[in-house]
mmCIF file of C-alpha atoms and ligand atoms in Angstrom:
data_model
loop_
_atom_site.group_PDB
_atom_site.id
_atom_site.type_symbol
_atom_site.label_atom_id
_atom_site.label_comp_id
_atom_site.label_asym_id
_atom_site.label_seq_id
_atom_site.Cartn_x
_atom_site.Cartn_y
_atom_site.Cartn_z
ATOM 1 C CA MET A 1 80.432 -89.539 21.420
ATOM 2 C CA ILE A 2 78.115 -91.826 23.313
ATOM 3 C CA LEU A 3 79.550 -95.116 24.582
ATOM 4 C CA LYS A 4 77.346 -97.996 25.735
ATOM 5 C CA GLN A 5 78.594 -101.315 27.029
ATOM 6 C CA PHE A 6 76.643 -104.557 26.695
ATOM 7 C CA THR A 7 77.776 -107.710 28.469
ATOM 8 C CA ILE A 8 76.441 -110.612 26.447
ATOM 9 C CA GLY A 9 76.487 -114.405 26.238
ATOM 10 C CA SER A 10 77.711 -117.283 28.368
ATOM 11 C CA LEU A 11 81.321 -116.045 28.307
ATOM 12 C CA GLU A 12 80.211 -112.552 29.365
ATOM 13 C CA ASN A 13 81.649 -110.725 26.393
ATOM 14 C CA ASN A 14 81.664 -106.961 26.367
ATOM 15 C CA ASN A 15 80.308 -105.479 23.136
ATOM 16 C CA TYR A 16 80.596 -101.705 22.848
ATOM 17 C CA LEU A 17 78.317 -99.419 20.898
ATOM 18 C CA LEU A 18 79.639 -95.971 19.944
ATOM 19 C CA ILE A 19 77.322 -93.306 18.615
ATOM 20 C CA ASP A 20 78.366 -89.980 17.117
ATOM 21 C CA GLU A 21 75.829 -87.507 18.468
ATOM 22 C CA LYS A 22 75.961 -85.155 15.471
ATOM 23 C CA THR A 23 75.804 -87.529 12.529
ATOM 24 C CA LYS A 24 74.013 -90.369 14.380
ATOM 25 C CA GLU A 25 76.470 -92.857 12.932
ATOM 26 C CA ALA A 26 77.200 -95.857 15.121
ATOM 27 C CA VAL A 27 79.956 -98.438 15.422
ATOM 28 C CA LEU A 28 79.665 -101.746 17.230
ATOM 29 C CA ILE A 29 82.865 -103.255 18.585
ATOM 30 C CA ASP A 30 82.515 -107.041 18.606
ATOM 31 C CA CYS A 31 79.285 -108.870 17.971
ATOM 32 C CA THR A 32 78.726 -111.812 20.282
ATOM 33 C CA GLN A 33 75.137 -112.529 19.315
ATOM 34 C CA GLU A 34 71.980 -110.739 18.261
ATOM 35 C CA CYS A 35 70.974 -108.411 21.044
ATOM 36 C CA GLU A 36 67.726 -106.520 21.503
ATOM 37 C CA ASP A 37 69.297 -104.068 23.922
ATOM 38 C CA ILE A 38 71.746 -102.966 21.220
ATOM 39 C CA GLU A 39 68.976 -102.660 18.641
ATOM 40 C CA ASN A 40 66.838 -100.671 21.055
ATOM 41 C CA THR A 41 69.721 -98.326 21.817
ATOM 42 C CA LEU A 42 70.251 -97.697 18.092
ATOM 43 C CA LYS A 43 66.536 -96.916 17.789
ATOM 44 C CA GLU A 44 66.529 -94.725 20.871
ATOM 45 C CA TYR A 45 69.271 -92.515 19.406
ATOM 46 C CA ASN A 46 67.939 -92.814 15.862
ATOM 47 C CA ALA A 47 71.402 -94.043 14.919
ATOM 48 C CA THR A 48 72.626 -95.865 11.820
ATOM 49 C CA LEU A 49 75.008 -98.762 12.280
ATOM 50 C CA LYS A 50 77.950 -98.014 9.974
ATOM 51 C CA TYR A 51 80.537 -100.559 11.057
ATOM 52 C CA ILE A 52 80.934 -103.699 13.103
ATOM 53 C CA LEU A 53 84.618 -103.731 14.037
ATOM 54 C CA LEU A 54 85.952 -107.037 15.325
ATOM 55 C CA THR A 55 88.814 -107.165 17.770
ATOM 56 C CA HIS A 56 89.511 -110.736 16.636
ATOM 57 C CA GLY A 57 87.871 -113.786 15.108
ATOM 58 C CA HIS A 58 86.984 -115.965 18.108
ATOM 59 C CA PHE A 59 83.427 -117.267 18.100
ATOM 60 C CA ASP A 60 82.344 -115.448 21.241
ATOM 61 C CA HIS A 61 83.050 -112.110 19.521
ATOM 62 C CA ILE A 62 81.497 -112.762 16.110
ATOM 63 C CA LEU A 63 78.405 -114.993 16.066
ATOM 64 C CA GLY A 64 75.876 -112.159 15.957
ATOM 65 C CA ILE A 65 77.201 -110.746 12.676
ATOM 66 C CA ASN A 66 74.894 -112.445 10.175
ATOM 67 C CA GLY A 67 71.855 -111.481 12.245
ATOM 68 C CA PHE A 68 72.953 -107.847 12.463
ATOM 69 C CA LYS A 69 73.803 -107.749 8.738
ATOM 70 C CA HIS A 70 70.313 -109.003 7.989
ATOM 71 C CA LYS A 71 68.783 -106.127 9.956
ATOM 72 C CA TYR A 72 71.347 -103.460 9.011
ATOM 73 C CA PRO A 73 72.460 -104.451 5.482
ATOM 74 C CA ASP A 74 74.489 -101.266 4.918
ATOM 75 C CA CYS A 75 76.805 -101.854 7.847
ATOM 76 C CA LYS A 76 80.326 -103.066 7.043
ATOM 77 C CA VAL A 77 81.999 -105.797 9.060
ATOM 78 C CA LEU A 78 85.769 -105.450 9.342
ATOM 79 C CA VAL A 79 88.397 -107.733 10.891
ATOM 80 C CA HIS A 80 92.165 -108.130 10.558
ATOM 81 C CA GLY A 81 93.092 -110.537 7.755
ATOM 82 C CA GLY A 82 95.192 -112.610 10.172
ATOM 83 C CA ASP A 83 91.980 -114.006 11.668
ATOM 84 C CA LYS A 84 90.192 -114.885 8.422
ATOM 85 C CA MET A 85 91.133 -118.553 8.717
ATOM 86 C CA LEU A 86 89.911 -118.652 12.326
ATOM 87 C CA MET A 87 86.545 -117.252 11.251
ATOM 88 C CA ASP A 88 86.269 -119.671 8.338
ATOM 89 C CA LYS A 89 86.852 -122.555 10.730
ATOM 90 C CA VAL A 90 84.371 -121.399 13.357
ATOM 91 C CA GLU A 91 82.255 -124.557 13.102
ATOM 92 C CA GLU A 92 85.266 -126.683 13.985
ATOM 93 C CA PHE A 93 86.464 -124.278 16.665
ATOM 94 C CA VAL A 94 83.219 -124.101 18.666
ATOM 95 C CA LYS A 95 83.143 -127.882 19.057
ATOM 96 C CA SER A 96 86.127 -127.701 21.389
ATOM 97 C CA PHE A 97 83.959 -125.416 23.556
ATOM 98 C CA GLY A 98 81.060 -127.896 23.597
ATOM 99 C CA ILE A 99 78.944 -125.907 21.145
ATOM 100 C CA ASN A 100 77.452 -127.954 18.316
ATOM 101 C CA GLU A 101 76.587 -125.410 15.707
ATOM 102 C CA ALA A 102 77.971 -122.149 14.430
ATOM 103 C CA GLN A 103 77.527 -120.471 11.080
ATOM 104 C CA ILE A 104 80.362 -118.879 9.149
ATOM 105 C CA GLN A 105 79.927 -115.118 9.484
ATOM 106 C CA GLU A 106 80.021 -112.647 6.613
ATOM 107 C CA ILE A 107 82.960 -110.216 6.467
ATOM 108 C CA ASP A 108 83.070 -107.111 4.240
ATOM 109 C CA GLY A 109 86.716 -106.156 4.502
ATOM 110 C CA TYR A 110 89.959 -106.157 6.418
ATOM 111 C CA VAL A 111 91.693 -103.680 8.695
ATOM 112 C CA GLU A 112 95.433 -103.116 8.836
ATOM 113 C CA ASP A 113 97.828 -101.833 11.460
ATOM 114 C CA ASN A 114 97.684 -98.024 11.816
ATOM 115 C CA GLN A 115 94.648 -97.726 9.561
ATOM 116 C CA ILE A 116 92.309 -94.850 10.399
ATOM 117 C CA ILE A 117 88.581 -95.489 10.189
ATOM 118 C CA LYS A 118 86.319 -92.444 10.239
ATOM 119 C CA PHE A 119 82.890 -92.324 11.712
ATOM 120 C CA GLY A 120 81.105 -89.057 12.315
ATOM 121 C CA GLU A 121 83.692 -86.626 13.613
ATOM 122 C CA ASN A 122 85.729 -89.396 15.199
ATOM 123 C CA GLU A 123 88.796 -91.261 14.048
ATOM 124 C CA ILE A 124 89.405 -94.848 15.034
ATOM 125 C CA LYS A 125 92.994 -96.043 14.846
ATOM 126 C CA VAL A 126 93.714 -99.735 14.347
ATOM 127 C CA ILE A 127 96.584 -101.167 16.402
ATOM 128 C CA HIS A 128 97.576 -104.708 15.420
ATOM 129 C CA THR A 129 98.263 -106.650 18.625
ATOM 130 C CA PRO A 130 98.863 -110.333 17.759
ATOM 131 C CA GLY A 131 99.345 -112.916 20.496
ATOM 132 C CA HIS A 132 95.863 -113.988 21.583
ATOM 133 C CA THR A 133 95.209 -114.579 17.880
ATOM 134 C CA LYS A 134 97.245 -113.712 14.771
ATOM 135 C CA GLY A 135 94.863 -110.985 13.682
ATOM 136 C CA GLY A 136 94.011 -109.508 17.058
ATOM 137 C CA VAL A 137 93.656 -105.725 17.013
ATOM 138 C CA CYS A 138 92.829 -102.933 19.427
ATOM 139 C CA TYR A 139 90.863 -99.848 18.402
ATOM 140 C CA LEU A 140 91.920 -96.430 19.741
ATOM 141 C CA ILE A 141 89.345 -93.634 19.713
ATOM 142 C CA GLY A 142 90.462 -90.441 21.441
ATOM 143 C CA ASP A 143 91.287 -91.437 25.010
ATOM 144 C CA LYS A 144 89.538 -94.816 24.778
ATOM 145 C CA LEU A 145 91.139 -98.117 23.800
ATOM 146 C CA PHE A 146 89.043 -101.167 22.956
ATOM 147 C CA SER A 147 91.427 -103.995 23.728
ATOM 148 C CA GLY A 148 89.474 -107.154 22.826
ATOM 149 C CA ASP A 149 91.124 -110.178 24.410
ATOM 150 C CA THR A 150 94.625 -108.676 24.291
ATOM 151 C CA LEU A 151 94.652 -106.680 27.535
ATOM 152 C CA PHE A 152 92.319 -107.229 30.487
ATOM 153 C CA TYR A 153 92.055 -105.642 33.916
ATOM 154 C CA GLU A 154 95.257 -106.947 35.600
ATOM 155 C CA SER A 155 95.448 -109.786 33.090
ATOM 156 C CA VAL A 156 96.069 -110.675 29.461
ATOM 157 C CA GLY A 157 94.307 -112.870 26.894
ATOM 158 C CA ARG A 158 94.979 -116.599 26.890
ATOM 159 C CA THR A 159 97.609 -117.813 24.452
ATOM 160 C CA ASP A 160 97.012 -121.573 24.610
ATOM 161 C CA LEU A 161 94.481 -121.665 21.758
ATOM 162 C CA PRO A 162 95.502 -122.205 18.098
ATOM 163 C CA ASP A 163 97.403 -119.111 16.818
ATOM 164 C CA GLY A 164 98.121 -117.973 20.384
ATOM 165 C CA HIS A 165 101.659 -116.942 21.333
ATOM 166 C CA PHE A 166 102.676 -115.559 24.725
ATOM 167 C CA GLY A 167 105.839 -113.798 23.498
ATOM 168 C CA GLN A 168 103.757 -112.007 20.897
ATOM 169 C CA ILE A 169 101.012 -110.835 23.242
ATOM 170 C CA LYS A 170 103.650 -109.623 25.693
ATOM 171 C CA SER A 171 105.398 -107.550 23.046
ATOM 172 C CA SER A 172 102.091 -106.331 21.578
ATOM 173 C CA ILE A 173 101.157 -104.952 24.981
ATOM 174 C CA GLU A 174 104.565 -103.674 26.057
ATOM 175 C CA GLU A 175 105.692 -102.246 22.729
ATOM 176 C CA ARG A 176 102.375 -100.931 21.390
ATOM 177 C CA LEU A 177 99.778 -100.448 24.128
ATOM 178 C CA PHE A 178 102.133 -99.315 26.896
ATOM 179 C CA LYS A 179 103.448 -96.590 24.551
ATOM 180 C CA LEU A 180 100.036 -94.941 24.814
ATOM 181 C CA ASP A 181 99.229 -92.336 27.496
ATOM 182 C CA ASP A 182 98.773 -93.640 31.027
ATOM 183 C CA ASN A 183 95.345 -92.053 31.313
ATOM 184 C CA ILE A 184 93.880 -93.919 28.320
ATOM 185 C CA GLN A 185 90.821 -95.854 29.445
ATOM 186 C CA VAL A 186 90.934 -99.499 28.378
ATOM 187 C CA TYR A 187 87.657 -101.263 27.554
ATOM 188 C CA ALA A 188 88.318 -104.997 27.451
ATOM 189 C CA GLY A 189 86.527 -107.835 25.679
ATOM 190 C CA HIS A 190 85.727 -109.426 29.032
ATOM 191 C CA GLY A 191 85.641 -108.054 32.570
ATOM 192 C CA PRO A 192 86.006 -104.543 33.962
ATOM 193 C CA SER A 193 87.697 -101.623 32.262
ATOM 194 C CA THR A 194 91.093 -100.304 33.348
ATOM 195 C CA THR A 195 93.713 -97.756 32.291
ATOM 196 C CA ILE A 196 97.096 -98.097 30.597
ATOM 197 C CA GLY A 197 98.757 -96.565 33.678
ATOM 198 C CA HIS A 198 97.113 -99.050 36.048
ATOM 199 C CA GLU A 199 98.187 -102.016 33.911
ATOM 200 C CA LYS A 200 101.798 -100.848 33.621
ATOM 201 C CA ILE A 201 102.049 -101.105 37.413
ATOM 202 C CA ASN A 202 99.637 -103.895 38.333
ATOM 203 C CA ASN A 203 99.603 -106.406 35.477
ATOM 204 C CA LYS A 204 101.403 -109.451 36.857
ATOM 205 C CA PHE A 205 101.361 -111.390 33.604
ATOM 206 C CA LEU A 206 103.902 -109.144 31.906
HETATM 207 ZN ZN1 ZN B 301 89.304 -114.518 22.150
#
């Protein structure tokens, strides 16, 4: 599986593109905005975008969806149902960040805890990790975890926004993510990547 990272937008979000080399199916994790580099990478590998998987519904992870759906109409956009309300209220939400306009983004379906999503020869496991938002999830693929804004390098996602809850994010990380192998590589929604083992020792927020 090919993994490409794109750091996009004013909040420096990490979007991750996964491509199965055999079937040429691709999955995009989070969709900050339309991005030529992502489109060019899909072209370069002759890959078909099958899913856009959202780690959560905050505006800086979702506002490229409608643009991508326009270009890749067969791709399915999935999010946890706990963040539907957040996505429906995106216009209101962005105003508190000084952004005037944001369109509601089109969703095709919802993921649930422990669900397995197949793409190519890979299996993606959904791990529901509320705390940063109600419907925050991480996606586990082999030895790679895409942690959204739940777990960062030596930090955790903020819990002061609507639907945030520190006790919840703490237990999501300690009871779900820290049960994974220490050598799992963690690819966060912002900032550098890390490992589960490194965070168990060095994360001062827990
Ligand atoms: Zn967020």
